[in-house]
Amino acid sequence: MALIVQKYGGTSMGNISRIKNVAKRVKSWHDNGHQVVVVVSAMSGETNRLIDLANQINKNPDPREYDQMVSTGEQVSISLLAMALQSIGVGARSFTGGQVAIKTDDTHNKARIKSIDDERIRKQLDAGNVVIVAGFQGIDEHGDITTLGRGGSDTTGVALAAALKADECQIYTDVDGVYTTDPRLTSKAKKLSRITFEEMLEMASLGSKVLQIRSVEFAGKYQVPLRVLSSFDEDIDGKFDEDFKNNVGTLITIDEGDSMEQPLISGIAFNRDEAKIVVRGVPDHPGIAAAILTPVGKANIEIDMILQNVASNGLTDFSFTVHRNDMDKTIEVLNNEVKEEIGAAEIFGDDKVVKISLVGVGMRSHAGVASTMFQTLAENNVNIQMISTSEIKISVLAQEQYLEKAVKKLHTAFGLDREDGESHVAGT
Ligand code: ADP
Ligand code: ASP
Ligand code: MG
């Protein structure tokens, strides 16, 4: 008998027939004698609908009230799933984050989980019930509801698995695993049977939203066995046997495996959420980077890529990227606090850019990845605007219109294409 935490995302919970399907899946694990804790997201589209309602009143709503409201989507799905399970003869109890003491800090809208009290959950499991917990939400020290950031139900799942020392945390979604790149962009994307935490963390941080970044951080830190798999796969029958463990979905592992067999590149991630800010014609002397970036940092705006051009005539251009939602605010800060002080000629933003990244622990021991990447992009007339690298990734910033072409060409150039070209995206 195993203790399994299963998380079902919005598409998997998208309508009543899908919820009934999730109930059937959960029942099959329960019938096989496993203890099951289920974390669910709001029904697909519901969180966006709620956010839109709030924005119709205020574009920057009070964070506490926002959390109070946006967390309700999950409360609907937990109780619907409990009813669906009860109607097929499975004892089930649903709980909000607060009811099972998922304690967070009080940073509304992107709270961090501090602790979970597993007592209530254990009691229900010992009584033979399936426990259903609302994802994405917690409670702070003042007793207020908090939320964990978009996609946060993944983190609820992993945190519960860590607290309960579950045998596995299964993230059921609308694709059957983690792919070499978003399978919606190219049908040639290949499913990975394994990926290391380190690589998954890079992929998630660089834009692959199949798992929320924090859930991967959490899983790595607490060594939670984590699997991404499809909620539409009829062959999953609730048996936690070797066949399942070796063949289903994608396992996120600590082990890097045999380095000889390590592929150079595990995947290609991309991020459409970036915007480029250019500060033109600034005098090239020490302190310029600090003068530009300090006020931006103080305004709580995160900076990602940075580029300073070589000076000509003593003047240089300084560019960096921020989240697209922060573009206007960044320009405002620079115009108000920096432009005059440093004597910049012009400040402007461009939100038609995309960051494309190659990720792979195999890069550590191989040279030449960057040159193949740049050559492939050059051959396809994709202009590189910025570059940033680390030991296991290379990112470039390019014009958004080239995204699809660039990813497809890189995917082929690094030998990632699947042979049959069949797509495995379900439930859309
Ligand atoms: P859920 O609602 O189940 O949480 P998400 O939409 O958050 O689902 O995540 C699943 C989606 O992640 C897929 O539909 C897919 O388009 C996207 N995705 C992005 N990159 C990848 C990748 N490398 N592998 C698999 N899916 C990816
Ligand atoms: N419902 C939340 C969202 O849409 C949390 C989640 O789905 O993980 O972001
Ligand atoms: Mg998600």
Short mmCIF file of C-alpha atoms and ligand atoms in Angstrom, two decimals:
data_model
loop_
_atom_site.label_atom_id
_atom_site.label_comp_id
_atom_site.label_asym_id
_atom_site.label_seq_id
_atom_site.Cartn_x
_atom_site.Cartn_y
_atom_site.Cartn_z
CA MET A 1 0.00 0.00 0.00
CA ALA A 2 1.32 3.40 -0.94
CA LEU A 3 0.42 6.94 -0.01
CA ILE A 4 -0.06 8.90 -3.21
CA VAL A 5 -0.74 12.61 -3.67
CA GLN A 6 -2.46 13.35 -6.97
CA LYS A 7 -2.97 16.82 -8.39
CA TYR A 8 -5.46 17.49 -11.16
CA GLY A 9 -5.26 20.76 -13.10
CA GLY A 10 -7.95 22.99 -14.55
CA THR A 11 -8.42 21.17 -17.86
CA SER A 12 -8.70 17.84 -16.06
CA MET A 13 -11.45 19.35 -13.86
CA GLY A 14 -12.94 21.34 -16.77
CA ASN A 15 -16.55 20.09 -16.66
CA ILE A 16 -18.77 17.61 -14.84
CA SER A 17 -17.95 14.68 -17.08
CA ARG A 18 -14.22 15.29 -16.60
CA ILE A 19 -14.70 15.57 -12.83
CA LYS A 20 -16.51 12.20 -12.92
CA ASN A 21 -13.55 10.85 -14.86
CA VAL A 22 -11.13 12.13 -12.21
CA ALA A 23 -13.31 10.44 -9.57
CA LYS A 24 -13.05 7.16 -11.48
CA ARG A 25 -9.28 7.50 -11.68
CA VAL A 26 -9.01 8.24 -7.94
CA LYS A 27 -11.31 5.29 -7.17
CA SER A 28 -9.02 2.92 -9.09
CA TRP A 29 -6.08 3.88 -6.84
CA HIS A 30 -8.24 3.67 -3.73
CA ASP A 31 -9.58 0.24 -4.81
CA ASN A 32 -5.99 -0.96 -5.17
CA GLY A 33 -5.53 -0.27 -1.46
CA HIS A 34 -3.60 2.99 -1.72
CA GLN A 35 -4.17 6.02 0.48
CA VAL A 36 -4.96 8.93 -1.80
CA VAL A 37 -4.79 12.67 -1.20
CA VAL A 38 -6.10 14.69 -4.13
CA VAL A 39 -5.27 18.34 -4.80
CA VAL A 40 -7.39 20.12 -7.37
CA SER A 41 -7.33 23.37 -9.29
CA ALA A 42 -10.29 25.50 -10.18
CA MET A 43 -12.24 24.41 -13.29
CA SER A 44 -10.46 25.64 -16.42
CA GLY A 45 -11.03 29.32 -17.14
CA GLU A 46 -12.51 29.97 -13.68
CA THR A 47 -9.46 31.66 -12.15
CA ASN A 48 -9.16 33.94 -15.20
CA ARG A 49 -12.87 34.74 -14.96
CA LEU A 50 -12.51 35.72 -11.30
CA ILE A 51 -9.43 37.87 -11.96
CA ASP A 52 -11.29 39.60 -14.77
CA LEU A 53 -14.17 40.42 -12.42
CA ALA A 54 -11.75 41.99 -9.95
CA ASN A 55 -10.04 43.97 -12.70
CA GLN A 56 -13.36 45.41 -13.80
CA ILE A 57 -13.43 47.14 -10.42
CA ASN A 58 -9.75 47.86 -9.97
CA LYS A 59 -6.70 47.02 -12.09
CA ASN A 60 -4.69 46.73 -8.88
CA PRO A 61 -7.13 45.28 -6.37
CA ASP A 62 -6.35 45.05 -2.68
CA PRO A 63 -4.20 41.89 -2.39
CA ARG A 64 -6.13 40.48 0.57
CA GLU A 65 -9.48 40.85 -1.15
CA TYR A 66 -8.03 39.47 -4.37
CA ASP A 67 -6.94 36.28 -2.56
CA GLN A 68 -10.24 36.02 -0.73
CA MET A 69 -12.00 35.97 -4.09
CA VAL A 70 -9.61 34.19 -6.44
CA SER A 71 -9.28 31.21 -4.07
CA THR A 72 -12.99 30.40 -4.41
CA GLY A 73 -12.56 28.55 -7.73
CA GLU A 74 -10.79 25.72 -5.94
CA GLN A 75 -13.45 25.51 -3.24
CA VAL A 76 -16.03 24.68 -5.89
CA SER A 77 -13.93 21.93 -7.47
CA ILE A 78 -13.01 20.18 -4.19
CA SER A 79 -16.62 19.76 -3.19
CA LEU A 80 -17.74 18.66 -6.67
CA LEU A 81 -15.03 16.00 -6.69
CA ALA A 82 -16.00 14.83 -3.20
CA MET A 83 -19.62 14.48 -4.37
CA ALA A 84 -18.51 12.61 -7.50
CA LEU A 85 -16.47 10.18 -5.40
CA GLN A 86 -19.26 9.65 -2.87
CA SER A 87 -21.69 8.94 -5.71
CA ILE A 88 -19.54 6.01 -6.86
CA GLY A 89 -19.21 4.61 -3.35
CA VAL A 90 -15.90 6.10 -2.23
CA GLY A 91 -15.67 7.83 1.13
CA ALA A 92 -14.29 11.33 0.49
CA ARG A 93 -13.86 14.56 2.42
CA SER A 94 -12.91 17.93 0.95
CA PHE A 95 -10.90 20.63 2.73
CA THR A 96 -9.82 24.17 2.00
CA GLY A 97 -6.18 25.11 2.55
CA GLY A 98 -7.08 26.69 5.89
CA GLN A 99 -8.97 23.62 7.08
CA VAL A 100 -5.85 21.45 6.77
CA ALA A 101 -3.63 24.20 8.13
CA ILE A 102 -1.56 25.00 5.06
CA LYS A 103 0.16 27.93 6.79
CA THR A 104 1.83 30.53 4.59
CA ASP A 105 3.54 33.87 5.05
CA ASP A 106 1.33 36.90 4.50
CA THR A 107 2.62 37.89 1.05
CA HIS A 108 -0.79 37.90 -0.59
CA ASN A 109 -0.96 36.73 -4.23
CA LYS A 110 2.41 34.93 -4.04
CA ALA A 111 2.56 33.50 -0.55
CA ARG A 112 5.04 30.83 0.45
CA ILE A 113 4.03 27.73 2.38
CA LYS A 114 5.65 27.61 5.82
CA SER A 115 4.10 24.53 7.36
CA ILE A 116 1.32 21.97 7.02
CA ASP A 117 -0.34 20.16 9.89
CA ASP A 118 -1.08 16.68 8.60
CA GLU A 119 -3.18 15.54 11.58
CA ARG A 120 -6.61 16.05 10.05
CA ILE A 121 -5.56 14.48 6.76
CA ARG A 122 -4.06 11.43 8.48
CA LYS A 123 -7.24 10.85 10.48
CA GLN A 124 -9.32 10.82 7.31
CA LEU A 125 -6.87 8.54 5.51
CA ASP A 126 -6.83 6.15 8.46
CA ALA A 127 -10.62 6.07 8.32
CA GLY A 128 -10.33 4.89 4.71
CA ASN A 129 -11.39 8.13 3.09
CA VAL A 130 -9.94 9.94 0.11
CA VAL A 131 -8.85 13.42 1.15
CA ILE A 132 -9.39 16.27 -1.30
CA VAL A 133 -7.54 19.54 -0.71
CA ALA A 134 -8.00 22.85 -2.50
CA GLY A 135 -4.86 23.80 -4.39
CA PHE A 136 -3.36 27.28 -4.73
CA GLN A 137 -4.43 28.51 -1.29
CA GLY A 138 -3.26 28.70 2.29
CA ILE A 139 -3.85 30.71 5.41
CA ASP A 140 -1.56 33.25 7.08
CA GLU A 141 -0.91 33.98 10.75
CA HIS A 142 -3.80 36.48 10.83
CA GLY A 143 -6.22 33.79 9.63
CA ASP A 144 -6.51 35.39 6.19
CA ILE A 145 -6.67 33.36 2.99
CA THR A 146 -3.56 33.64 0.82
CA THR A 147 -2.81 32.33 -2.68
CA LEU A 148 0.43 30.91 -4.01
CA GLY A 149 0.73 32.51 -7.46
CA ARG A 150 -0.64 31.29 -10.80
CA GLY A 151 -0.23 27.57 -11.25
CA GLY A 152 0.15 27.26 -7.47
CA SER A 153 -1.85 24.03 -7.11
CA ASP A 154 1.26 22.15 -8.25
CA THR A 155 3.05 23.56 -5.20
CA THR A 156 0.19 22.56 -2.89
CA GLY A 157 0.47 19.02 -4.24
CA VAL A 158 4.22 18.79 -3.75
CA ALA A 159 4.11 20.43 -0.31
CA LEU A 160 1.46 17.97 0.86
CA ALA A 161 3.47 15.08 -0.54
CA ALA A 162 6.52 16.34 1.37
CA ALA A 163 4.56 16.83 4.63
CA LEU A 164 2.96 13.38 4.37
CA LYS A 165 6.15 11.71 3.12
CA ALA A 166 4.10 10.34 0.24
CA ASP A 167 5.50 7.63 -1.98
CA GLU A 168 4.88 9.82 -5.00
CA CYS A 169 3.35 13.12 -6.07
CA GLN A 170 1.52 12.71 -9.36
CA ILE A 171 0.72 15.82 -11.39
CA TYR A 172 -2.11 14.87 -13.76
CA THR A 173 -2.49 17.32 -16.62
CA ASP A 174 -3.54 17.63 -20.25
CA VAL A 175 -0.26 16.30 -21.70
CA ASP A 176 1.21 12.90 -20.86
CA GLY A 177 4.52 14.15 -19.51
CA VAL A 178 7.26 16.71 -19.81
CA TYR A 179 8.34 17.16 -23.42
CA THR A 180 11.51 18.41 -25.08
CA THR A 181 9.53 21.58 -25.76
CA ASP A 182 5.90 22.66 -25.45
CA PRO A 183 4.08 19.99 -27.50
CA ARG A 184 1.58 22.64 -28.53
CA LEU A 185 4.28 24.44 -30.47
CA THR A 186 5.58 21.47 -32.43
CA SER A 187 4.22 17.98 -32.94
CA LYS A 188 7.84 16.83 -33.13
CA ALA A 189 8.34 17.43 -29.40
CA LYS A 190 9.36 14.21 -27.68
CA LYS A 191 8.22 12.99 -24.28
CA LEU A 192 11.02 12.62 -21.75
CA SER A 193 10.78 9.54 -19.53
CA ARG A 194 13.05 11.26 -16.97
CA ILE A 195 14.38 14.73 -16.30
CA THR A 196 16.52 15.93 -13.39
CA PHE A 197 15.16 18.41 -10.82
CA GLU A 198 17.86 20.81 -11.87
CA GLU A 199 16.82 20.73 -15.52
CA MET A 200 13.13 20.85 -14.69
CA LEU A 201 13.74 23.88 -12.51
CA GLU A 202 15.51 25.65 -15.38
CA MET A 203 12.77 24.64 -17.85
CA ALA A 204 10.06 25.94 -15.49
CA SER A 205 11.99 29.14 -14.69
CA LEU A 206 12.58 29.77 -18.38
CA GLY A 207 8.93 29.54 -19.33
CA SER A 208 7.75 25.89 -19.45
CA LYS A 209 4.67 26.28 -17.32
CA VAL A 210 3.87 22.59 -17.14
CA LEU A 211 5.00 22.80 -13.48
CA GLN A 212 5.02 25.88 -11.28
CA ILE A 213 8.64 26.82 -10.45
CA ARG A 214 8.09 26.64 -6.71
CA SER A 215 6.71 23.13 -6.91
CA VAL A 216 9.96 21.96 -8.51
CA GLU A 217 12.04 23.85 -5.92
CA PHE A 218 10.02 22.22 -3.17
CA ALA A 219 10.29 18.76 -4.69
CA GLY A 220 14.06 19.14 -5.04
CA LYS A 221 14.50 20.43 -1.52
CA TYR A 222 12.41 17.73 0.15
CA GLN A 223 13.27 15.02 -2.39
CA VAL A 224 9.65 14.34 -3.27
CA PRO A 225 9.31 11.77 -6.06
CA LEU A 226 7.44 13.73 -8.70
CA ARG A 227 5.72 12.47 -11.85
CA VAL A 228 3.89 14.39 -14.60
CA LEU A 229 1.26 12.31 -16.40
CA SER A 230 -1.98 12.56 -18.33
CA SER A 231 -5.39 12.65 -16.70
CA PHE A 232 -6.82 11.35 -20.00
CA ASP A 233 -4.77 8.13 -20.16
CA GLU A 234 -7.26 5.27 -19.84
CA ASP A 235 -4.47 2.73 -19.27
CA ILE A 236 -3.57 4.04 -15.82
CA ASP A 237 -5.35 1.56 -13.58
CA GLY A 238 -4.23 2.42 -10.06
CA LYS A 239 -1.49 -0.20 -9.81
CA PHE A 240 1.72 1.27 -8.41
CA ASP A 241 3.89 -1.45 -9.92
CA GLU A 242 7.21 -1.52 -11.77
CA ASP A 243 5.47 -1.19 -15.13
CA PHE A 244 3.79 2.02 -13.97
CA LYS A 245 6.92 3.37 -12.28
CA ASN A 246 9.12 2.77 -15.32
CA ASN A 247 6.81 3.68 -18.14
CA VAL A 248 4.15 6.21 -17.25
CA GLY A 249 4.60 9.96 -17.73
CA THR A 250 7.81 11.77 -16.83
CA LEU A 251 9.66 11.22 -13.59
CA ILE A 252 11.56 14.17 -12.15
CA THR A 253 14.69 12.64 -10.64
CA ILE A 254 17.69 13.58 -8.53
CA ASP A 255 19.89 11.18 -10.41
CA GLU A 256 21.65 12.53 -13.50
CA GLY A 257 22.17 8.97 -14.74
CA ASP A 258 25.19 7.89 -16.72
CA SER A 259 26.88 11.06 -17.93
CA MET A 260 28.03 9.25 -21.08
CA GLU A 261 24.40 8.85 -22.04
CA GLN A 262 23.37 12.32 -21.02
CA PRO A 263 21.87 14.11 -24.02
CA LEU A 264 23.47 17.45 -24.74
CA ILE A 265 20.17 19.26 -24.55
CA SER A 266 17.13 18.01 -22.64
CA GLY A 267 14.71 20.64 -23.74
CA ILE A 268 13.88 24.02 -25.22
CA ALA A 269 11.89 26.47 -23.14
CA PHE A 270 10.48 29.81 -24.20
CA ASN A 271 8.97 32.74 -22.41
CA ARG A 272 6.56 35.20 -23.97
CA ASP A 273 6.30 37.24 -20.78
CA GLU A 274 9.41 39.37 -21.27
CA ALA A 275 9.76 42.97 -22.44
CA LYS A 276 12.96 44.75 -23.38
CA ILE A 277 13.81 48.18 -22.00
CA VAL A 278 16.41 50.25 -23.82
CA VAL A 279 18.20 53.25 -22.31
CA ARG A 280 19.84 54.98 -25.27
CA GLY A 281 22.83 57.30 -25.37
CA VAL A 282 24.16 57.15 -21.81
CA PRO A 283 27.68 58.31 -20.92
CA ASP A 284 29.91 55.24 -20.53
CA HIS A 285 31.45 55.58 -17.09
CA PRO A 286 31.54 53.51 -13.89
CA GLY A 287 28.26 53.46 -11.97
CA ILE A 288 25.90 53.61 -14.93
CA ALA A 289 24.49 50.11 -14.44
CA ALA A 290 23.84 50.80 -10.77
CA ALA A 291 22.29 54.20 -11.51
CA ILE A 292 19.84 52.61 -13.95
CA LEU A 293 19.03 49.34 -12.18
CA THR A 294 18.90 50.39 -8.51
CA PRO A 295 15.70 52.46 -8.79
CA VAL A 296 14.11 49.67 -10.85
CA GLY A 297 14.96 47.13 -8.16
CA LYS A 298 13.65 49.47 -5.46
CA ALA A 299 10.32 49.61 -7.29
CA ASN A 300 10.15 45.80 -6.81
CA ILE A 301 10.62 45.10 -10.50
CA GLU A 302 12.62 41.97 -11.29
CA ILE A 303 15.33 42.31 -13.90
CA ASP A 304 16.24 39.34 -16.06
CA MET A 305 18.68 39.69 -18.98
CA ILE A 306 21.10 42.63 -19.20
CA LEU A 307 23.19 43.98 -22.08
CA GLN A 308 25.53 46.96 -22.24
CA ASN A 309 26.85 47.83 -25.67
CA VAL A 310 30.40 48.93 -26.40
CA ALA A 311 30.63 52.70 -26.28
CA SER A 312 31.23 54.89 -29.29
CA ASN A 313 31.91 58.61 -28.82
CA GLY A 314 31.79 58.00 -25.06
CA LEU A 315 28.08 57.04 -25.26
CA THR A 316 26.54 53.60 -24.89
CA ASP A 317 23.15 51.86 -24.96
CA PHE A 318 22.03 49.89 -21.93
CA SER A 319 19.24 47.30 -22.30
CA PHE A 320 17.58 44.83 -19.98
CA THR A 321 14.43 42.74 -19.75
CA VAL A 322 11.59 42.75 -17.23
CA HIS A 323 8.21 40.99 -17.02
CA ARG A 324 5.86 42.36 -19.68
CA ASN A 325 3.41 43.50 -17.02
CA ASP A 326 6.17 45.67 -15.55
CA MET A 327 7.22 47.38 -18.78
CA ASP A 328 5.21 50.58 -18.40
CA LYS A 329 6.10 50.91 -14.73
CA THR A 330 9.81 50.45 -15.50
CA ILE A 331 9.77 53.16 -18.16
CA GLU A 332 7.95 55.47 -15.75
CA VAL A 333 10.55 54.87 -13.01
CA LEU A 334 13.41 55.49 -15.44
CA ASN A 335 11.86 58.64 -16.85
CA ASN A 336 11.15 60.04 -13.39
CA GLU A 337 14.24 58.99 -11.50
CA VAL A 338 17.06 58.21 -13.91
CA LYS A 339 16.85 59.86 -17.32
CA GLU A 340 17.87 63.37 -16.37
CA GLU A 341 20.33 62.31 -13.70
CA ILE A 342 22.44 60.21 -16.07
CA GLY A 343 21.73 62.27 -19.18
CA ALA A 344 20.20 59.48 -21.27
CA ALA A 345 19.05 60.42 -24.78
CA GLU A 346 16.01 58.17 -24.92
CA ILE A 347 14.19 55.42 -23.00
CA PHE A 348 11.81 52.98 -24.67
CA GLY A 349 10.30 49.51 -24.32
CA ASP A 350 9.61 46.63 -26.71
CA ASP A 351 7.14 43.92 -25.71
CA LYS A 352 7.28 41.98 -28.98
CA VAL A 353 10.21 39.89 -27.81
CA VAL A 354 10.58 36.33 -26.62
CA LYS A 355 13.25 34.48 -24.68
CA ILE A 356 14.26 31.09 -26.08
CA SER A 357 16.44 28.81 -23.95
CA LEU A 358 18.26 25.53 -24.35
CA VAL A 359 18.47 23.49 -21.15
CA GLY A 360 20.62 20.45 -20.40
CA VAL A 361 22.98 19.21 -17.73
CA GLY A 362 24.91 17.60 -20.62
CA MET A 363 26.12 21.10 -21.57
CA ARG A 364 28.48 21.02 -18.61
CA SER A 365 30.75 18.57 -20.30
CA HIS A 366 30.36 19.65 -23.92
CA ALA A 367 31.54 22.69 -25.76
CA GLY A 368 29.95 24.01 -28.92
CA VAL A 369 26.31 24.23 -27.84
CA ALA A 370 26.28 28.01 -28.12
CA SER A 371 27.87 28.05 -31.56
CA THR A 372 25.37 25.49 -32.92
CA MET A 373 22.55 27.55 -31.45
CA PHE A 374 23.75 30.85 -32.88
CA GLN A 375 24.54 29.33 -36.26
CA THR A 376 21.10 27.73 -36.51
CA LEU A 377 19.43 31.02 -35.67
CA ALA A 378 21.65 32.93 -38.12
CA GLU A 379 20.88 30.50 -40.95
CA ASN A 380 17.21 31.18 -40.34
CA ASN A 381 17.60 34.94 -40.17
CA VAL A 382 16.66 35.17 -36.52
CA ASN A 383 18.42 38.16 -35.03
CA ILE A 384 19.70 37.68 -31.47
CA GLN A 385 19.12 40.73 -29.28
CA MET A 386 20.57 39.50 -25.99
CA ILE A 387 22.27 36.39 -24.66
CA SER A 388 22.61 34.97 -21.18
CA THR A 389 24.17 31.70 -20.10
CA SER A 390 24.71 29.48 -17.09
CA GLU A 391 26.29 26.08 -16.69
CA ILE A 392 23.20 24.25 -17.90
CA LYS A 393 21.35 26.75 -20.11
CA ILE A 394 21.75 29.29 -22.89
CA SER A 395 19.06 31.89 -23.46
CA VAL A 396 18.61 34.33 -26.31
CA LEU A 397 16.18 37.16 -26.75
CA ALA A 398 14.63 37.44 -30.22
CA GLN A 399 11.70 39.07 -31.94
CA GLU A 400 8.47 37.29 -31.02
CA GLN A 401 7.44 36.67 -34.63
CA TYR A 402 10.32 34.20 -35.02
CA LEU A 403 9.44 32.08 -31.98
CA GLU A 404 7.91 29.11 -33.72
CA LYS A 405 10.49 28.95 -36.48
CA ALA A 406 13.40 29.32 -34.06
CA VAL A 407 12.19 26.62 -31.66
CA LYS A 408 11.43 24.17 -34.48
CA LYS A 409 14.82 24.69 -36.13
CA LEU A 410 16.72 24.38 -32.83
CA HIS A 411 14.69 21.30 -31.93
CA THR A 412 15.82 19.66 -35.17
CA ALA A 413 19.41 20.95 -34.95
CA PHE A 414 19.89 19.38 -31.52
CA GLY A 415 18.40 16.04 -32.58
CA LEU A 416 15.31 16.31 -30.39
CA ASP A 417 12.62 15.59 -33.02
CA ARG A 418 10.43 12.53 -32.55
CA GLU A 419 10.37 10.22 -35.50
CA ASP A 420 6.64 9.71 -36.06
CA GLY A 421 5.63 13.37 -35.64
CA GLU A 422 2.44 12.33 -33.80
CA SER A 423 1.00 14.83 -31.33
CA HIS A 424 -0.01 13.75 -27.83
CA VAL A 425 -1.84 16.79 -26.59
CA ALA A 426 -5.17 15.75 -25.14
CA GLY A 427 -8.25 17.39 -23.75
CA THR A 428 -8.20 20.63 -25.73
P1 ADP B 1 -2.78 22.29 -15.57
O1 ADP B 1 -4.02 23.07 -15.80
O2 ADP B 1 -3.01 20.81 -15.55
O3 ADP B 1 -1.99 22.77 -14.39
P2 ADP B 1 -0.95 23.68 -17.32
O4 ADP B 1 -1.60 24.37 -18.48
O5 ADP B 1 -0.53 24.50 -16.17
O6 ADP B 1 -1.90 22.49 -16.88
O7 ADP B 1 0.34 22.87 -17.83
C1 ADP B 1 0.23 21.97 -18.91
C2 ADP B 1 0.66 22.66 -20.20
O8 ADP B 1 2.04 22.99 -20.14
C3 ADP B 1 0.54 21.80 -21.44
O9 ADP B 1 -0.76 21.83 -21.97
C4 ADP B 1 1.60 22.39 -22.35
O10 ADP B 1 1.05 23.20 -23.37
C5 ADP B 1 2.46 23.26 -21.45
N1 ADP B 1 3.89 23.01 -21.59
C6 ADP B 1 4.85 23.97 -21.75
N2 ADP B 1 6.05 23.44 -21.89
C7 ADP B 1 5.89 22.10 -21.79
C8 ADP B 1 6.80 20.99 -21.85
N3 ADP B 1 8.12 21.16 -22.03
N4 ADP B 1 6.29 19.74 -21.73
C9 ADP B 1 4.97 19.55 -21.53
N5 ADP B 1 4.06 20.56 -21.48
C10 ADP B 1 4.51 21.82 -21.61
N1 ASP B 2 -6.35 27.96 -10.34
C1 ASP B 2 -5.04 28.56 -10.18
C2 ASP B 2 -4.56 29.15 -11.51
O1 ASP B 2 -5.27 29.10 -12.50
C3 ASP B 2 -4.03 27.63 -9.62
C4 ASP B 2 -3.71 26.43 -10.49
O2 ASP B 2 -4.44 26.12 -11.42
O3 ASP B 2 -2.70 25.79 -10.21
O4 ASP B 2 -3.51 29.73 -11.56
MG MG B 3 -0.58 24.31 -14.13
#
